[in-house]
GROMACS .gro file of C-alpha atoms in nm:
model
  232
    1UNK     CA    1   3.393  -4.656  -0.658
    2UNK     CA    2   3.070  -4.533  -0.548
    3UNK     CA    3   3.020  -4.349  -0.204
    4UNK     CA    4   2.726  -4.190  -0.132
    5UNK     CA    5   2.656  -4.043   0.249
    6UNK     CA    6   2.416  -3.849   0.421
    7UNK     CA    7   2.449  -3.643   0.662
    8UNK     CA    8   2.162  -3.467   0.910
    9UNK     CA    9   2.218  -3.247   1.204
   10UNK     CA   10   2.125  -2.906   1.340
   11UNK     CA   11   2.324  -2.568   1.308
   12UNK     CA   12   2.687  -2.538   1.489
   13UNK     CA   13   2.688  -2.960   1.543
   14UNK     CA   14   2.951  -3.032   1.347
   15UNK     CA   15   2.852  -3.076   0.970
   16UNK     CA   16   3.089  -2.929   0.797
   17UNK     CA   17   3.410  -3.089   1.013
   18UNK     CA   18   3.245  -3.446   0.965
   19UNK     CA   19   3.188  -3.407   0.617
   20UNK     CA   20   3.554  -3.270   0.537
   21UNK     CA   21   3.691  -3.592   0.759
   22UNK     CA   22   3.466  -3.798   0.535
   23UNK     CA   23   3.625  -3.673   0.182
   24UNK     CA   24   3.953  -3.668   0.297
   25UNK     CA   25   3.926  -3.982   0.381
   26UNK     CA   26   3.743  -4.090   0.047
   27UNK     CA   27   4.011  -3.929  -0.173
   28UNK     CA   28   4.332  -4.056   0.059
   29UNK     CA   29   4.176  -4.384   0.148
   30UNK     CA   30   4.210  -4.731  -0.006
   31UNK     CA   31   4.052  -4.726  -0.326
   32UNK     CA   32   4.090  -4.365  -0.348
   33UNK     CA   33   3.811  -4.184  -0.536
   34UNK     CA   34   3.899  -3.888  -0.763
   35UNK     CA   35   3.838  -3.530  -0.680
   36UNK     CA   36   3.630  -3.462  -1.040
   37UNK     CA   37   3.412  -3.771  -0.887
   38UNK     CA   38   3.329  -3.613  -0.570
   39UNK     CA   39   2.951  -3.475  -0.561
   40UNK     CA   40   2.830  -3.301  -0.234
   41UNK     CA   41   2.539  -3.076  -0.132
   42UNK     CA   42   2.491  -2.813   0.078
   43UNK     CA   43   2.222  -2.529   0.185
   44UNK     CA   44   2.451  -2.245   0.090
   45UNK     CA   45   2.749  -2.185  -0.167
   46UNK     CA   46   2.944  -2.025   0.118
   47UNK     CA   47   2.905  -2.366   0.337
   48UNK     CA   48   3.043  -2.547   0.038
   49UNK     CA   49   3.349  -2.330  -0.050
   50UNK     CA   50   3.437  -2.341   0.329
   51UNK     CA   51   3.410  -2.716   0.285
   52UNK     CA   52   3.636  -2.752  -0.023
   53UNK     CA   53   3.884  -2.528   0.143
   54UNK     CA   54   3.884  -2.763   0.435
   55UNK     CA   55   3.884  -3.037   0.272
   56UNK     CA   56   4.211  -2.885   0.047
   57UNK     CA   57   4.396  -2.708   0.365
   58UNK     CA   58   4.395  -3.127   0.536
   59UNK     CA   59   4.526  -3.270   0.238
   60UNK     CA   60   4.800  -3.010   0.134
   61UNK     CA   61   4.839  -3.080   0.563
   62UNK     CA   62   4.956  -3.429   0.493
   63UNK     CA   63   5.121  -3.397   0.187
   64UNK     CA   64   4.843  -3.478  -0.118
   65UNK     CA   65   4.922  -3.135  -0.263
   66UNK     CA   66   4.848  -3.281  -0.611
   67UNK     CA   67   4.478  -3.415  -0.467
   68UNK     CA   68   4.446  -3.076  -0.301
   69UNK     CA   69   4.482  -2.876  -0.686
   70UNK     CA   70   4.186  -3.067  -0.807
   71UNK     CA   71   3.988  -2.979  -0.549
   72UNK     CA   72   3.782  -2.691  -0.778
   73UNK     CA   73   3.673  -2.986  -0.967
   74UNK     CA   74   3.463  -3.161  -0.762
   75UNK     CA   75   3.112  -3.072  -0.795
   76UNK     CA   76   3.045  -2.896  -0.404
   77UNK     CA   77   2.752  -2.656  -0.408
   78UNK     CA   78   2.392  -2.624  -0.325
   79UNK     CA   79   2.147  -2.867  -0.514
   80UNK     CA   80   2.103  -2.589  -0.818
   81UNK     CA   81   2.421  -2.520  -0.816
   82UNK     CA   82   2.577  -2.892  -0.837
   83UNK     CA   83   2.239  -3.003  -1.063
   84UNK     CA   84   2.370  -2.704  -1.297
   85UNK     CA   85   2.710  -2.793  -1.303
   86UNK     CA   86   2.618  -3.171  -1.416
   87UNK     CA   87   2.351  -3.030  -1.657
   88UNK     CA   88   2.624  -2.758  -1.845
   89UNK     CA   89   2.902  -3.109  -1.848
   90UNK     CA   90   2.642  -3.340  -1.986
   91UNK     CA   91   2.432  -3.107  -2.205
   92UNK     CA   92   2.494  -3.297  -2.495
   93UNK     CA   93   2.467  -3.683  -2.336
   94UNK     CA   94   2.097  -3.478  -2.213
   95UNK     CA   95   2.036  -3.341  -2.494
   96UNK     CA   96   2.021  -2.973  -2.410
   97UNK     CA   97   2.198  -2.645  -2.512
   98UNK     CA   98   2.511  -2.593  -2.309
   99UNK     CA   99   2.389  -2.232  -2.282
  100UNK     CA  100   2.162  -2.302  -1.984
  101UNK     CA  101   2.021  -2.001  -1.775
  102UNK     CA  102   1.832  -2.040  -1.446
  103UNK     CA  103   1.527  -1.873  -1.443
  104UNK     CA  104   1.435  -1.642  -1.186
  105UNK     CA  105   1.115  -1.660  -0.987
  106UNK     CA  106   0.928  -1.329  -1.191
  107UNK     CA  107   1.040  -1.446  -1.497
  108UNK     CA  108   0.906  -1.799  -1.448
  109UNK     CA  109   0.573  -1.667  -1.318
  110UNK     CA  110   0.545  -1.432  -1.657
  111UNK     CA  111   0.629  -1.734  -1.886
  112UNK     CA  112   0.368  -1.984  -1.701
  113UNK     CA  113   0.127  -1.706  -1.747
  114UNK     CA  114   0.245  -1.626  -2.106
  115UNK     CA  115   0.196  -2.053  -2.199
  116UNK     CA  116  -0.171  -2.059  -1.999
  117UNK     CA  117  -0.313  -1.828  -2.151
  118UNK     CA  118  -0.168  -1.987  -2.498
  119UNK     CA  119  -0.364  -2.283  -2.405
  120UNK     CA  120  -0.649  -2.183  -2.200
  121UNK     CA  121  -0.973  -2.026  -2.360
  122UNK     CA  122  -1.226  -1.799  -2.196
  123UNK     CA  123  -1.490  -2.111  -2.082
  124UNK     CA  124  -1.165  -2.222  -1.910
  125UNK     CA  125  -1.086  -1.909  -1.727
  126UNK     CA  126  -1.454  -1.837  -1.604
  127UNK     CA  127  -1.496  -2.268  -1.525
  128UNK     CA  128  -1.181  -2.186  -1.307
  129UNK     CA  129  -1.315  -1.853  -1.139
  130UNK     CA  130  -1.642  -1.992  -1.108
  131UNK     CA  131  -1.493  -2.334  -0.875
  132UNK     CA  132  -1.283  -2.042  -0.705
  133UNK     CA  133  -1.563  -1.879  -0.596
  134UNK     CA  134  -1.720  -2.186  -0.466
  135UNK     CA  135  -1.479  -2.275  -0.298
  136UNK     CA  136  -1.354  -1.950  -0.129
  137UNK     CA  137  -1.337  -1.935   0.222
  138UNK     CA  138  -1.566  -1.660   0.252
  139UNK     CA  139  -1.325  -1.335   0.215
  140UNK     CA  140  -1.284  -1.378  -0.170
  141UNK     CA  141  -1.182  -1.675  -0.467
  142UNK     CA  142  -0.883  -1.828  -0.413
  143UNK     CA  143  -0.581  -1.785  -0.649
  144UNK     CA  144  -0.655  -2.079  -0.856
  145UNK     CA  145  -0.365  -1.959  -1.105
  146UNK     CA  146  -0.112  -1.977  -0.801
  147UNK     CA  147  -0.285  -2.374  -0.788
  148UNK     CA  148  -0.255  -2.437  -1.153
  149UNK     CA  149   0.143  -2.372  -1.142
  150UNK     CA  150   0.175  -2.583  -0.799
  151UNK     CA  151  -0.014  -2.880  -1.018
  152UNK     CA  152   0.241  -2.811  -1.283
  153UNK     CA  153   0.562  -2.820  -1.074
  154UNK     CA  154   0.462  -3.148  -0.943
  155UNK     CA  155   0.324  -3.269  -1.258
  156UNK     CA  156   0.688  -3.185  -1.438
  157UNK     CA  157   0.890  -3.285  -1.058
  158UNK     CA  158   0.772  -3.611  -1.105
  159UNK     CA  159   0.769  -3.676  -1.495
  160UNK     CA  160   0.383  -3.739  -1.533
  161UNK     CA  161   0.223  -3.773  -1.857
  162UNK     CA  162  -0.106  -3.650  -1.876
  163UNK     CA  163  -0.279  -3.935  -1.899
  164UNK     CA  164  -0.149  -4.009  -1.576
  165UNK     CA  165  -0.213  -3.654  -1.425
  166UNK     CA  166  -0.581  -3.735  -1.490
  167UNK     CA  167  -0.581  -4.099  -1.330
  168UNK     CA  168  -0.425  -3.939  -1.074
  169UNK     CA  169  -0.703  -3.667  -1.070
  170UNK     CA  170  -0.969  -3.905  -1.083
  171UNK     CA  171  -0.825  -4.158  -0.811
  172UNK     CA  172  -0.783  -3.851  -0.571
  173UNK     CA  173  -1.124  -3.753  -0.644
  174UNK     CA  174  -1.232  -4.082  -0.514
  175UNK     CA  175  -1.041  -4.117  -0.214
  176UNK     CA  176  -1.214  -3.780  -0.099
  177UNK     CA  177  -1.550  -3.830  -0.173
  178UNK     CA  178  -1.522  -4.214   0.009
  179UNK     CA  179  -1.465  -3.981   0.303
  180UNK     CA  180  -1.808  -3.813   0.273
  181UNK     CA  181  -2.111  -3.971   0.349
  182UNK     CA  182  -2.401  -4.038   0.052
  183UNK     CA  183  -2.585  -3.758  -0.004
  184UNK     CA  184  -2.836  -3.721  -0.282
  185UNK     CA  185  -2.953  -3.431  -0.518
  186UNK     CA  186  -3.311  -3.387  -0.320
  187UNK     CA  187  -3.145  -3.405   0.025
  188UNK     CA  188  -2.902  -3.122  -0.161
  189UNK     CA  189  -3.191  -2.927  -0.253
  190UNK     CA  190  -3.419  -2.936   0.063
  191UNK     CA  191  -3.095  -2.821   0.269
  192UNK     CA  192  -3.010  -2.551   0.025
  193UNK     CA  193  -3.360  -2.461   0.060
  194UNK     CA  194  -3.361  -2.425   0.434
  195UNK     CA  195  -3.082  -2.213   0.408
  196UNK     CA  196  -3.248  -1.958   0.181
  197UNK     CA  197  -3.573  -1.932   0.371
  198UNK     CA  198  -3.320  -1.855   0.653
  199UNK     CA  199  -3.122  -1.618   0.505
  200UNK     CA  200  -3.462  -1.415   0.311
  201UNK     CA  201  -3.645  -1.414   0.681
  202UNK     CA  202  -3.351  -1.303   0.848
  203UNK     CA  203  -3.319  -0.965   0.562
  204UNK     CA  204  -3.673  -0.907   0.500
  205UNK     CA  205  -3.718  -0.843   0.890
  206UNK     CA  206  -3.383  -0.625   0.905
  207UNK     CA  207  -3.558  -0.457   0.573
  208UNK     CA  208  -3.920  -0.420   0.770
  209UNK     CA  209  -3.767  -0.273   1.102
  210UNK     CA  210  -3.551  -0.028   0.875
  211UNK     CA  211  -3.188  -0.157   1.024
  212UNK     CA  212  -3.078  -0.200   0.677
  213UNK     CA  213  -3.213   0.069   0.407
  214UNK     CA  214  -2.954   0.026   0.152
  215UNK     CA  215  -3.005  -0.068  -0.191
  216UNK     CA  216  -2.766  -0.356  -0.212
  217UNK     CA  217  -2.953  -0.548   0.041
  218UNK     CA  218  -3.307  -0.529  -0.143
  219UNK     CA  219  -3.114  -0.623  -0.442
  220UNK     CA  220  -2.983  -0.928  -0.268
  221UNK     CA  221  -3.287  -1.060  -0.149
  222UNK     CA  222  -3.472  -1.061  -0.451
  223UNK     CA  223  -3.169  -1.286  -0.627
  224UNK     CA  224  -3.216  -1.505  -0.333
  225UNK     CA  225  -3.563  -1.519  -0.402
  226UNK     CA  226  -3.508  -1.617  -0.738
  227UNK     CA  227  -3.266  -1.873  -0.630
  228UNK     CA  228  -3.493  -2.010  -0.371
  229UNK     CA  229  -3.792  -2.041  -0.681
  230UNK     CA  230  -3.609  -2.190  -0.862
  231UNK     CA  231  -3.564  -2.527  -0.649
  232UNK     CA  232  -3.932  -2.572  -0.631
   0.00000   0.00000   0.00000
């Protein structure tokens, strides 16, 4: 027998009551499931053990004392708790070590960091700093590490090969760009150009009327200047 029910509803409404009416109900009932068949999650460990004991105090209420014994072996916990449980009974059926052991969150960071940099080479690290420059919002690069790891979650979440991951890449790519309108290379360049002729006016006059006599600024504008020959 196969029952599976959800349940959604805010804080103090009620969850925990319904749900031990349901199980009692699905282990006393016609057809009666067993205890060790019972699966059921919650947000918090303590929410599930007050559920179980529930759940055990009804039946031992109406007489299913030998129902209520089992109770520790149905699988009631939060969704890494119960997804443990069923991992450590079926480690061999899964083909894993029995031994599991979550990892916690520094750990996991250390041993993404640890396999990155096992794969990554220095062209790949500055490629990545240079698109997180580019597209900073103007206080700094983002953390593209931090984006890396959120690709890899989802890549591993939803069992993508990587063939797939770069379809995926590719097809996203595509959707975004239909978004933008056609723009080509010498419309590119005669903008960017604008915007440097702006931007060297603007300093050389601060420079001229002495509001800005530091050194970094005449450094600046002669990069720009080189930037701005080097589109014509």
């Amino acid at each position: 027998m196969e029952n599976i029910t959800f349940i959604s509803a805010g804080a103090g409404s009620g969850k925990t009551f319904r749900l031990a009416n349901e199980l009692e109900q699905i282990l006393t009932g016609k057809d009666a499931a067993k205890p060790a068949g019972i699966i059921g999650t919650t947000f918090t460990n303590l929410a599930a053990n007050e559920l179980r004991e529930r759940v055990r105090q009804r039946l031992n209420e109406r007489g299913y004392s030998n129902i209520a014994n089992q109770m520790e072996l149905a699988l009631l916990g939060t969704v890494n708790s119960v997804c443990g449980q069923l991992l450590n009974r079926f480690a061999f059926e899964a083909g894993l070590s029995p031994n599991l052991k979550v990892i916690e969150e520094t750990e996991a960071t250390q041993l993404f960091n640890r396999a990155f940099e096992a794969v990554s080479t220095s062209e790949t690290v500055q490629e990545l700093n240079a698109l997180a420059v580019l597209f900073g919002d103007g206080k700094g690069a983002h953390d593209w590490s931090d984006v890396v790891r959120r690709v890899v979650v989802a890549t591993r979440a939803n069992d993508l090969t990587v063939d797939q991951l770069k379809a995926d890449g590719q097809r996203s790519l595509e959707e975004i760009l239909n978004y933008l309108p056609p723009v080509s290379t010498k419309d590119l360049d005669a903008e960017l150009g604008q915007a440097l002729d702006s931007a060297i006016k603007f300093i050389e006059q601060a420079i001229n009327e002495e509001k800005d006599k530091t050194k970094g600024t005449k450094e600046y504008l002669e990069l720009i200047k080189s930037e701005r020959a080097s589109l014509t």
